[in-house]
Amino acid sequence: MGLTSPNEVDAAVAELQQATARGDLDQADWLLEPLTRDEQALPTSACKPSAYVHLRRRRWTQARQALADLPQPDLTDELKLNLARNLEAMQQHRPRVYQVLAAARQSARYQLTPTRTGHLTIVHQRADGGKVCLTPGGDPVAAMRQMLNQVSPLIASGTALGLSGIGDGNLIQHLAANPPKLLLGMQQTIHLFEPDAELVLACLMLHDYTGPTGPIEQPRIHWHVGAAFDQMFHRCIFDDLYVPLPAKYIQQTIEPQVIDDKVGIVVGAYRDLNDKYRSQVNEHYRQVTREDFEALFSDDPPRQPRVLLLTSRFTTVLQYA
């Protein structure tokens, strides 16, 4: 049975708060059990300490629920809520990316800092002590407006994009929420390349990427994250040769050469494979004569004919030809 009297609940919550303050997760888990038994609602005063425990234990669903139940969440609560809901979605929809993020450690290298406009952005603390704001100009709204002026024609045409770095996380969110309307249900492909999983975690705190309009669930958006991001990219395009390569790249990183070099190697391998297949096809048909084709349709063919049926999604061309 769960706790029944208000005094018992208050005492349990007080002990829970003390346990989390000490960082005693085992004791906190033990204290949480009677508070949540029989699916009873978690007391409001227990939401923050329970969220702390669930976050540390990587129980993202429970952490999200506890943080969402806070009647007056502060900024820190909202950032933790974003992280919990995003990692919950990653675990469900992108398990490979989730494994990389779960293994990453958060440090002071990336800090969420308010800008002069009041919006939060991400500041990178370099090893030499210098700081770099990942929002160009320090104004997320103006930076997004400037970026869209550059990439709007690429978006409208459905050009496959490669994001070299996640930057402050705003562009990937905008591209996911505002897909272009293309012919016959076609979708724009987006590849995200980010070698620093810690920066991705910072973006997961800053933005809510969940839901059908977010970049986590949409299969047209491909995440290549972590030190082995190039291996993820390799697996993505070689496992499904119909996934388009990026036709244009958008730089959002302070170390573009690291990404460009590794992506270039994978793209080169893909093109080598394409050239190999093309050579094989060309070599085959160089050896096929007209007589070979005629023999297949004779009364005594050397083998069963194979039929290649050509179809077209743009059948109105055939209708009016």
CSV table of C-alpha atoms in Angstrom, one decimal:
chain,number,residue,atom,x,y,z
A,1,MET,CA,0.0,0.0,0.0
A,2,GLY,CA,1.0,3.6,-0.6
A,3,LEU,CA,1.2,6.3,2.1
A,4,THR,CA,-2.2,7.2,3.4
A,5,SER,CA,-2.0,10.2,5.8
A,6,PRO,CA,-0.8,13.7,4.8
A,7,ASN,CA,1.8,13.5,7.7
A,8,GLU,CA,3.2,10.3,6.2
A,9,VAL,CA,3.4,11.8,2.8
A,10,ASP,CA,5.1,15.0,4.1
A,11,ALA,CA,7.6,13.0,6.0
A,12,ALA,CA,8.4,10.8,3.0
A,13,VAL,CA,8.9,13.8,0.8
A,14,ALA,CA,11.2,15.5,3.3
A,15,GLU,CA,13.3,12.4,3.5
A,16,LEU,CA,13.3,12.2,-0.3
A,17,GLN,CA,14.5,15.8,-0.6
A,18,GLN,CA,17.3,15.1,1.9
A,19,ALA,CA,18.4,12.0,0.0
A,20,THR,CA,18.6,13.8,-3.3
A,21,ALA,CA,20.5,16.6,-1.7
A,22,ARG,CA,23.1,14.0,-0.5
A,23,GLY,CA,23.1,12.4,-3.9
A,24,ASP,CA,21.9,9.1,-2.4
A,25,LEU,CA,20.1,7.6,-5.3
A,26,ASP,CA,19.5,4.2,-3.8
A,27,GLN,CA,17.8,5.8,-0.7
A,28,ALA,CA,15.8,8.2,-2.9
A,29,ASP,CA,14.6,5.3,-5.1
A,30,TRP,CA,13.5,3.4,-2.0
A,31,LEU,CA,11.6,6.5,-0.7
A,32,LEU,CA,10.0,7.0,-4.1
A,33,GLU,CA,8.4,3.6,-4.2
A,34,PRO,CA,5.6,4.2,-1.6
A,35,LEU,CA,5.0,7.6,-3.0
A,36,THR,CA,4.1,6.2,-6.4
A,37,ARG,CA,2.6,2.9,-5.4
A,38,ASP,CA,-0.8,2.0,-6.7
A,39,GLU,CA,-0.5,4.6,-9.4
A,40,GLN,CA,-1.3,7.4,-7.0
A,41,ALA,CA,-0.5,10.9,-8.1
A,42,LEU,CA,3.0,12.2,-7.0
A,43,PRO,CA,2.7,15.0,-4.5
A,44,THR,CA,3.7,18.3,-6.1
A,45,SER,CA,6.5,18.8,-3.5
A,46,ALA,CA,8.0,15.5,-4.6
A,47,CYS,CA,8.2,16.4,-8.3
A,48,LYS,CA,11.5,18.1,-8.3
A,49,PRO,CA,13.4,15.6,-6.2
A,50,SER,CA,11.9,12.6,-8.1
A,51,ALA,CA,12.7,14.2,-11.4
A,52,TYR,CA,16.3,14.6,-10.2
A,53,VAL,CA,16.4,10.8,-9.4
A,54,HIS,CA,14.8,9.8,-12.7
A,55,LEU,CA,17.2,12.0,-14.7
A,56,ARG,CA,20.2,10.5,-12.9
A,57,ARG,CA,18.9,7.0,-13.5
A,58,ARG,CA,18.1,7.8,-17.1
A,59,ARG,CA,14.4,7.1,-16.7
A,60,TRP,CA,13.4,9.7,-19.2
A,61,THR,CA,9.6,9.0,-19.3
A,62,GLN,CA,9.3,9.3,-15.5
A,63,ALA,CA,11.5,12.4,-15.4
A,64,ARG,CA,9.4,14.0,-18.1
A,65,GLN,CA,6.2,13.2,-16.2
A,66,ALA,CA,7.5,14.6,-12.9
A,67,LEU,CA,8.8,17.8,-14.5
A,68,ALA,CA,5.6,18.3,-16.5
A,69,ASP,CA,3.6,18.1,-13.3
A,70,LEU,CA,5.4,21.1,-11.7
A,71,PRO,CA,2.9,23.9,-11.2
A,72,GLN,CA,5.4,26.7,-11.6
A,73,PRO,CA,8.5,25.4,-13.3
A,74,ASP,CA,11.6,27.7,-13.4
A,75,LEU,CA,14.0,28.0,-16.3
A,76,THR,CA,16.1,25.1,-15.1
A,77,ASP,CA,13.1,22.9,-14.8
A,78,GLU,CA,12.1,23.7,-18.4
A,79,LEU,CA,15.6,22.9,-19.7
A,80,LYS,CA,15.6,19.6,-17.9
A,81,LEU,CA,12.1,18.8,-19.3
A,82,ASN,CA,13.3,19.4,-22.8
A,83,LEU,CA,16.3,17.1,-22.2
A,84,ALA,CA,14.0,14.4,-20.7
A,85,ARG,CA,11.5,14.5,-23.5
A,86,ASN,CA,14.1,14.6,-26.2
A,87,LEU,CA,16.1,11.7,-24.9
A,88,GLU,CA,12.9,9.7,-24.4
A,89,ALA,CA,12.1,10.3,-28.1
A,90,MET,CA,15.7,9.5,-29.1
A,91,GLN,CA,15.6,6.2,-27.2
A,92,GLN,CA,12.4,5.3,-29.0
A,93,HIS,CA,13.0,6.5,-32.5
A,94,ARG,CA,16.8,6.7,-32.9
A,95,PRO,CA,18.4,4.1,-30.6
A,96,ARG,CA,21.9,4.3,-32.3
A,97,VAL,CA,22.0,8.0,-31.8
A,98,TYR,CA,20.7,7.6,-28.2
A,99,GLN,CA,23.5,5.2,-27.3
A,100,VAL,CA,26.0,7.9,-28.4
A,101,LEU,CA,24.3,10.6,-26.4
A,102,ALA,CA,23.8,8.4,-23.3
A,103,ALA,CA,27.6,7.7,-23.3
A,104,ALA,CA,28.5,11.4,-23.5
A,105,ARG,CA,29.4,13.4,-20.5
A,106,GLN,CA,28.1,17.0,-19.9
A,107,SER,CA,30.8,19.5,-18.9
A,108,ALA,CA,31.2,23.3,-18.8
A,109,ARG,CA,32.4,23.4,-22.4
A,110,TYR,CA,28.9,24.4,-23.5
A,111,GLN,CA,26.9,26.9,-21.5
A,112,LEU,CA,23.3,28.1,-22.1
A,113,THR,CA,23.5,31.9,-21.9
A,114,PRO,CA,20.8,34.6,-22.4
A,115,THR,CA,21.4,37.0,-25.3
A,116,ARG,CA,20.7,40.6,-25.4
A,117,THR,CA,17.3,39.8,-26.9
A,118,GLY,CA,16.4,37.6,-24.0
A,119,HIS,CA,16.6,34.3,-25.9
A,120,LEU,CA,18.9,31.6,-24.8
A,121,THR,CA,21.8,30.5,-26.9
A,122,ILE,CA,24.9,28.2,-26.5
A,123,VAL,CA,28.4,29.5,-25.8
A,124,HIS,CA,31.4,27.3,-26.3
A,125,GLN,CA,34.2,27.5,-23.8
A,126,ARG,CA,37.5,26.9,-25.6
A,127,ALA,CA,40.5,25.2,-24.1
A,128,ASP,CA,42.4,28.5,-24.2
A,129,GLY,CA,39.7,30.2,-22.1
A,130,GLY,CA,38.1,32.0,-25.0
A,131,LYS,CA,34.4,31.9,-25.6
A,132,VAL,CA,32.5,31.5,-28.9
A,133,CYS,CA,28.8,32.1,-29.3
A,134,LEU,CA,27.2,29.5,-31.6
A,135,THR,CA,24.5,32.0,-32.7
A,136,PRO,CA,26.1,34.3,-35.3
A,137,GLY,CA,25.8,37.9,-34.1
A,138,GLY,CA,24.4,36.8,-30.7
A,139,ASP,CA,20.7,37.3,-31.8
A,140,PRO,CA,18.9,34.0,-32.6
A,141,VAL,CA,16.0,35.7,-34.3
A,142,ALA,CA,18.2,37.8,-36.6
A,143,ALA,CA,20.6,34.9,-37.2
A,144,MET,CA,17.7,32.6,-38.3
A,145,ARG,CA,16.3,35.3,-40.6
A,146,GLN,CA,19.7,35.8,-42.2
A,147,MET,CA,20.2,32.0,-42.6
A,148,LEU,CA,16.8,31.6,-44.2
A,149,ASN,CA,17.5,34.3,-46.7
A,150,GLN,CA,20.4,32.2,-47.9
A,151,VAL,CA,18.8,28.8,-47.9
A,152,SER,CA,15.2,29.5,-48.8
A,153,PRO,CA,15.7,28.7,-52.5
A,154,LEU,CA,17.3,25.3,-51.5
A,155,ILE,CA,14.4,24.6,-49.2
A,156,ALA,CA,11.8,25.5,-51.8
A,157,SER,CA,13.4,23.2,-54.4
A,158,GLY,CA,13.7,20.3,-52.0
A,159,THR,CA,17.5,20.2,-52.4
A,160,ALA,CA,19.1,17.5,-50.1
A,161,LEU,CA,21.0,19.4,-47.4
A,162,GLY,CA,23.9,18.6,-45.2
A,163,LEU,CA,24.2,20.6,-42.0
A,164,SER,CA,27.9,20.7,-41.0
A,165,GLY,CA,27.4,21.0,-37.3
A,166,ILE,CA,24.2,21.5,-35.3
A,167,GLY,CA,25.1,25.1,-34.3
A,168,ASP,CA,22.7,26.5,-31.7
A,169,GLY,CA,20.1,24.0,-32.8
A,170,ASN,CA,17.6,26.5,-34.3
A,171,LEU,CA,18.0,25.6,-38.0
A,172,ILE,CA,17.4,21.9,-37.7
A,173,GLN,CA,14.3,22.7,-35.6
A,174,HIS,CA,13.0,25.1,-38.3
A,175,LEU,CA,13.7,22.8,-41.2
A,176,ALA,CA,11.8,20.0,-39.5
A,177,ALA,CA,8.8,22.2,-38.6
A,178,ASN,CA,8.6,23.8,-42.0
A,179,PRO,CA,9.0,21.1,-44.7
A,180,PRO,CA,8.6,22.4,-48.3
A,181,LYS,CA,5.6,21.3,-50.3
A,182,LEU,CA,7.0,19.2,-53.1
A,183,LEU,CA,5.4,17.3,-56.0
A,184,LEU,CA,3.7,14.0,-55.4
A,185,GLY,CA,4.6,13.8,-51.7
A,186,MET,CA,8.3,13.9,-52.2
A,187,GLN,CA,10.3,15.1,-49.1
A,188,GLN,CA,13.5,17.1,-48.6
A,189,THR,CA,16.3,15.0,-47.2
A,190,ILE,CA,18.5,16.5,-44.5
A,191,HIS,CA,21.7,15.1,-43.1
A,192,LEU,CA,23.0,16.4,-39.7
A,193,PHE,CA,26.7,15.9,-39.1
A,194,GLU,CA,27.8,16.7,-35.5
A,195,PRO,CA,31.0,15.0,-34.1
A,196,ASP,CA,30.5,16.6,-30.6
A,197,ALA,CA,27.7,14.7,-28.7
A,198,GLU,CA,28.1,17.1,-25.8
A,199,LEU,CA,26.9,20.0,-28.0
A,200,VAL,CA,23.9,17.9,-29.1
A,201,LEU,CA,23.0,17.4,-25.5
A,202,ALA,CA,23.1,21.2,-25.0
A,203,CYS,CA,20.7,21.6,-27.9
A,204,LEU,CA,18.4,18.9,-26.5
A,205,MET,CA,18.2,21.1,-23.4
A,206,LEU,CA,17.5,24.3,-25.3
A,207,HIS,CA,14.9,23.0,-27.8
A,208,ASP,CA,12.0,20.6,-27.8
A,209,TYR,CA,12.6,18.4,-30.8
A,210,THR,CA,9.8,15.9,-30.2
A,211,GLY,CA,6.6,15.1,-32.0
A,212,PRO,CA,5.7,14.6,-35.7
A,213,THR,CA,7.0,18.1,-36.6
A,214,GLY,CA,10.3,17.7,-34.7
A,215,PRO,CA,13.6,16.5,-36.2
A,216,ILE,CA,13.8,13.3,-34.0
A,217,GLU,CA,10.8,11.5,-35.4
A,218,GLN,CA,11.0,12.5,-39.0
A,219,PRO,CA,12.7,9.8,-41.1
A,220,ARG,CA,13.7,12.2,-43.8
A,221,ILE,CA,16.2,13.8,-41.3
A,222,HIS,CA,19.3,11.7,-40.7
A,223,TRP,CA,21.3,12.2,-37.5
A,224,HIS,CA,25.1,11.4,-37.7
A,225,VAL,CA,26.4,12.2,-34.2
A,226,GLY,CA,29.5,11.6,-32.1
A,227,ALA,CA,33.1,10.8,-32.8
A,228,ALA,CA,32.0,8.1,-35.3
A,229,PHE,CA,29.5,10.3,-37.1
A,230,ASP,CA,31.1,9.4,-40.4
A,231,GLN,CA,30.5,5.7,-39.8
A,232,MET,CA,26.8,6.5,-39.1
A,233,PHE,CA,26.7,8.4,-42.4
A,234,HIS,CA,28.4,5.5,-44.2
A,235,ARG,CA,25.9,3.0,-42.8
A,236,CYS,CA,23.0,5.3,-43.7
A,237,ILE,CA,23.7,5.7,-47.4
A,238,PHE,CA,25.2,2.2,-48.0
A,239,ASP,CA,22.4,0.4,-46.3
A,240,ASP,CA,19.8,2.2,-48.4
A,241,LEU,CA,21.3,3.4,-51.7
A,242,TYR,CA,18.1,5.4,-52.4
A,243,VAL,CA,18.9,7.9,-49.6
A,244,PRO,CA,20.1,11.1,-51.4
A,245,LEU,CA,23.5,12.5,-50.7
A,246,PRO,CA,23.7,16.1,-49.6
A,247,ALA,CA,23.7,18.4,-52.7
A,248,LYS,CA,24.5,21.5,-50.6
A,249,TYR,CA,26.2,22.0,-47.2
A,250,ILE,CA,25.4,24.6,-44.6
A,251,GLN,CA,28.3,25.4,-42.2
A,252,GLN,CA,27.3,25.7,-38.5
A,253,THR,CA,30.5,24.5,-36.8
A,254,ILE,CA,33.7,26.1,-35.5
A,255,GLU,CA,35.7,23.2,-36.9
A,256,PRO,CA,34.3,22.7,-40.5
A,257,GLN,CA,37.4,20.9,-41.8
A,258,VAL,CA,36.9,17.9,-39.4
A,259,ILE,CA,33.4,17.3,-40.8
A,260,ASP,CA,34.2,18.1,-44.4
A,261,ASP,CA,37.2,15.7,-44.6
A,262,LYS,CA,35.3,12.7,-43.1
A,263,VAL,CA,32.1,13.3,-45.0
A,264,GLY,CA,34.2,13.7,-48.2
A,265,ILE,CA,35.7,10.3,-47.7
A,266,VAL,CA,32.3,8.6,-47.4
A,267,VAL,CA,30.9,10.5,-50.4
A,268,GLY,CA,33.9,9.5,-52.4
A,269,ALA,CA,33.4,5.8,-51.5
A,270,TYR,CA,29.7,6.1,-52.5
A,271,ARG,CA,30.6,7.6,-55.9
A,272,ASP,CA,33.3,4.9,-56.4
A,273,LEU,CA,30.6,2.2,-55.9
A,274,ASN,CA,28.3,4.0,-58.3
A,275,ASP,CA,31.1,4.1,-60.9
A,276,LYS,CA,31.7,0.4,-60.3
A,277,TYR,CA,28.1,-0.5,-60.9
A,278,ARG,CA,27.9,1.7,-64.0
A,279,SER,CA,31.0,0.1,-65.4
A,280,GLN,CA,29.6,-3.4,-64.8
A,281,VAL,CA,26.4,-2.5,-66.6
A,282,ASN,CA,28.2,-0.9,-69.5
A,283,GLU,CA,30.5,-3.8,-69.9
A,284,HIS,CA,27.6,-6.3,-69.9
A,285,TYR,CA,25.8,-4.4,-72.7
A,286,ARG,CA,28.9,-4.0,-74.7
A,287,GLN,CA,29.0,-7.7,-75.1
A,288,VAL,CA,25.3,-8.1,-76.0
A,289,THR,CA,24.4,-8.0,-79.7
A,290,ARG,CA,21.2,-7.5,-81.5
A,291,GLU,CA,21.2,-11.2,-82.4
A,292,ASP,CA,21.3,-12.0,-78.6
A,293,PHE,CA,18.1,-10.0,-78.1
A,294,GLU,CA,16.4,-11.6,-81.1
A,295,ALA,CA,17.3,-15.1,-79.9
A,296,LEU,CA,15.4,-14.5,-76.7
A,297,PHE,CA,12.2,-13.9,-78.6
A,298,SER,CA,12.6,-16.8,-81.0
A,299,ASP,CA,10.7,-20.0,-80.9
A,300,ASP,CA,13.6,-21.7,-79.1
A,301,PRO,CA,15.1,-19.1,-76.7
A,302,PRO,CA,18.4,-19.9,-74.9
A,303,ARG,CA,16.7,-18.9,-71.6
A,304,GLN,CA,13.5,-17.6,-70.2
A,305,PRO,CA,13.0,-13.9,-71.2
A,306,ARG,CA,13.3,-11.3,-68.4
A,307,VAL,CA,10.9,-8.4,-68.5
A,308,LEU,CA,11.8,-4.9,-67.2
A,309,LEU,CA,8.7,-2.9,-66.6
A,310,LEU,CA,9.2,0.9,-66.7
A,311,THR,CA,6.8,2.9,-64.5
A,312,SER,CA,6.5,6.6,-64.0
A,313,ARG,CA,5.1,8.7,-61.2
A,314,PHE,CA,4.5,11.5,-63.7
A,315,THR,CA,2.0,9.6,-65.7
A,316,THR,CA,0.4,12.8,-67.1
A,317,VAL,CA,3.4,12.9,-69.5
A,318,LEU,CA,2.2,9.6,-71.0
A,319,GLN,CA,-1.4,10.7,-71.0
A,320,TYR,CA,-0.8,13.7,-73.3
A,321,ALA,CA,2.2,12.3,-75.3
